[in-house]
Amino acid sequence: TQLLEQSPQFLSIQEGENLTVYCNSSSVFSSLQWYRQEPGEGPVLLVTVVTGGEVKKLKRLTFQFGDARKDSSLHITAAQPGDTGLYLCAGPTGNQFYFGTGTSLTVIP
Amino acid sequence: NAGVTQTPKFQVLKTGQSMTLQCAQDMNHEYMSWYRQDPGMGLRLIHYSVGAGITDQGEVPNGYNVSRSTTEDFPLRLLSAAPSQTSVYFCASSYDGGVSPYEQYFGPGTRLTVT
């Protein structure tokens, strides 16, 4: 059983389209992070959200932490081929980090 | 700074063999961890350490051992390799936030195949 569930698992869209990726849990997290991973490399941190209801923007990417701190979303506006990759949410419980199942995004030129 | 380094990058083992995956970081991070990544499963925590001399089990510790004799190094040992351990292994480090670890920095990964 995964502590963090992501949806969708796979997403293939045309360049210029918008998309949203969801990260859900039945547990409360003190913070949630989003990572992006490219083939053959380790994940790289995009953002950390800490406060319930918090919204953070990173260029065309908008991250939101749910009010109850059990879920988060990543919205990409006008997706570019360079956004292609595996997106992972992650959160700490005590000294352990739990990762979501991942969303594999392909942006077609 | 090199960040987090892992060796080897690729490894093929036969069932029953043992080996050590190396991980080192030069950021003076207290917290280090090992994950395995399998298709459709995200990353799963194998073992972690909150400082030199302290290690603990994660979600999937069976078949793996770790030690942390220095702040910089955190090797992962496979005791008797099994085909189920075929995976990509990532080492990560972060500051210890006290209550929970902060953002993690990952190494480039080791792709292990057990035949």
PDB file of C-alpha atoms in Angstrom, chain A residues 9-44:
ATOM      1  CA  GLN A   9       0.295   7.490 -13.799  1.00  0.00           C
ATOM      2  CA  PHE A  10       0.957   8.395 -17.441  1.00  0.00           C
ATOM      3  CA  LEU A  11       0.166  11.565 -19.341  1.00  0.00           C
ATOM      4  CA  SER A  12       0.891  12.355 -22.989  1.00  0.00           C
ATOM      5  CA  ILE A  13      -0.091  15.793 -24.219  1.00  0.00           C
ATOM      6  CA  GLN A  14       0.615  18.203 -27.054  1.00  0.00           C
ATOM      7  CA  GLU A  15       2.901  21.167 -26.605  1.00  0.00           C
ATOM      8  CA  GLY A  16       0.955  24.174 -25.359  1.00  0.00           C
ATOM      9  CA  GLU A  17      -1.663  22.224 -23.430  1.00  0.00           C
ATOM     10  CA  ASN A  18      -2.267  22.567 -19.696  1.00  0.00           C
ATOM     11  CA  LEU A  19      -2.199  19.670 -17.246  1.00  0.00           C
ATOM     12  CA  THR A  20      -2.614  18.867 -13.579  1.00  0.00           C
ATOM     13  CA  VAL A  21      -1.008  16.067 -11.581  1.00  0.00           C
ATOM     14  CA  TYR A  22      -2.439  15.010  -8.244  1.00  0.00           C
ATOM     15  CA  CYS A  23      -0.804  13.580  -5.115  1.00  0.00           C
ATOM     16  CA  ASN A  24      -3.163  12.194  -2.470  1.00  0.00           C
ATOM     17  CA  SER A  25      -2.847  10.553   0.914  1.00  0.00           C
ATOM     18  CA  SER A  26      -5.005   9.603   3.856  1.00  0.00           C
ATOM     19  CA  SER A  27      -2.213  10.829   6.147  1.00  0.00           C
ATOM     20  CA  VAL A  28      -1.320  14.359   7.179  1.00  0.00           C
ATOM     21  CA  PHE A  29       2.128  15.589   6.205  1.00  0.00           C
ATOM     22  CA  SER A  30       4.123  18.418   7.738  1.00  0.00           C
ATOM     23  CA  SER A  31       5.326  19.238   4.218  1.00  0.00           C
ATOM     24  CA  LEU A  32       5.198  17.847   0.712  1.00  0.00           C
ATOM     25  CA  GLN A  33       7.808  18.071  -1.977  1.00  0.00           C
ATOM     26  CA  TRP A  34       7.728  17.702  -5.726  1.00  0.00           C
ATOM     27  CA  TYR A  35      10.646  16.261  -7.651  1.00  0.00           C
ATOM     28  CA  ARG A  36      11.289  15.860 -11.350  1.00  0.00           C
ATOM     29  CA  GLN A  37      13.353  12.990 -12.687  1.00  0.00           C
ATOM     30  CA  GLU A  38      14.821  12.592 -16.155  1.00  0.00           C
ATOM     31  CA  PRO A  39      15.827   9.216 -17.605  1.00  0.00           C
ATOM     32  CA  GLY A  40      19.081   7.892 -16.185  1.00  0.00           C
ATOM     33  CA  GLU A  41      19.284  10.532 -13.473  1.00  0.00           C
ATOM     34  CA  GLY A  42      18.252  11.000  -9.869  1.00  0.00           C
ATOM     35  CA  PRO A  43      15.225  13.093  -8.880  1.00  0.00           C
ATOM     36  CA  VAL A  44      15.745  16.832  -8.527  1.00  0.00           C
TER      37      VAL A  44
END
